[in-house]
């Protein structure tokens, strides 16, 4: 079973502050993804990566940056957090051209 | 533009009934359709999936029916159990890349 670990599980931030969400996977998957989940919107793709050093924009990248320093780690960075970024964020990983995405347990972010 | 649409938004069935969750899509290039199950406080997990070359996929009590011409598919959960209460996401991709998710259907099974 693929293991995807997100940290922190919960985060409260202030408007204008910098927030970093971290994701680690231990199964050597090439692809990693960041989604946000909001009531009425389902899962929306923010950024994704095909391997270390690469990041790509997803469907809703504005206000977010991503970093993939290694095969195992993928971070989501909010340089200037806003209340509209209050959400539950999920990281996922998967093999290239593979059927299954493996999700972490999520990070609940509240921006006050 | 929503690439994948799901209905209903929420569904309540009695234990033992068949729950039917619907999904439709826009992009004819989509060729792989997984369904993910999510329990509160957890991340989604793959439940069952189908390729566009098939019109039906079964796995125990879970069955996907697929209609390529109409760009529609449905997930049937037979003999629904209270433990099936969860949110179900339909997703779609082309060549297993960049999955697009629907907004989900929240299923409640009443004992």
Coordinates of C-alpha atoms in Angstrom, one line a residue, chain B residues 58-95:
Chain B
X58 CA -18.0 -5.5 -11.7
X59 CA -16.2 -5.9 -8.4
X60 CA -18.3 -7.5 -5.7
X61 CA -21.3 -5.3 -4.9
X62 CA -20.0 -2.5 -7.1
X63 CA -20.7 -2.2 -10.8
X64 CA -19.9 0.5 -13.3
X65 CA -22.1 0.8 -16.4
X66 CA -20.5 2.9 -19.2
X67 CA -22.1 4.4 -22.3
X68 CA -19.5 5.9 -24.5
X69 CA -21.9 7.3 -27.1
X70 CA -23.8 9.3 -24.5
X71 CA -20.7 10.1 -22.4
X72 CA -22.3 8.8 -19.3
X73 CA -21.5 6.2 -16.6
X74 CA -23.0 5.1 -13.4
X75 CA -21.9 3.3 -10.3
X76 CA -24.3 0.8 -8.8
X77 CA -23.9 -0.3 -5.3
X78 CA -25.9 -3.4 -4.7
X79 CA -27.2 -4.5 -1.2
X80 CA -26.0 -1.2 0.2
X81 CA -24.6 -1.3 3.7
X82 CA -24.2 1.4 6.4
X83 CA -20.5 1.1 5.9
X84 CA -20.9 2.3 2.3
X85 CA -21.9 5.7 3.6
X86 CA -19.3 8.0 2.1
X87 CA -18.7 10.5 -0.6
X88 CA -18.1 9.0 -4.1
X89 CA -16.1 10.9 -6.7
X90 CA -16.2 10.1 -10.4
X91 CA -13.0 11.0 -12.2
X92 CA -11.7 10.9 -15.8
X93 CA -8.4 11.0 -17.5
X94 CA -6.7 10.5 -20.9
X95 CA -3.9 8.0 -20.8

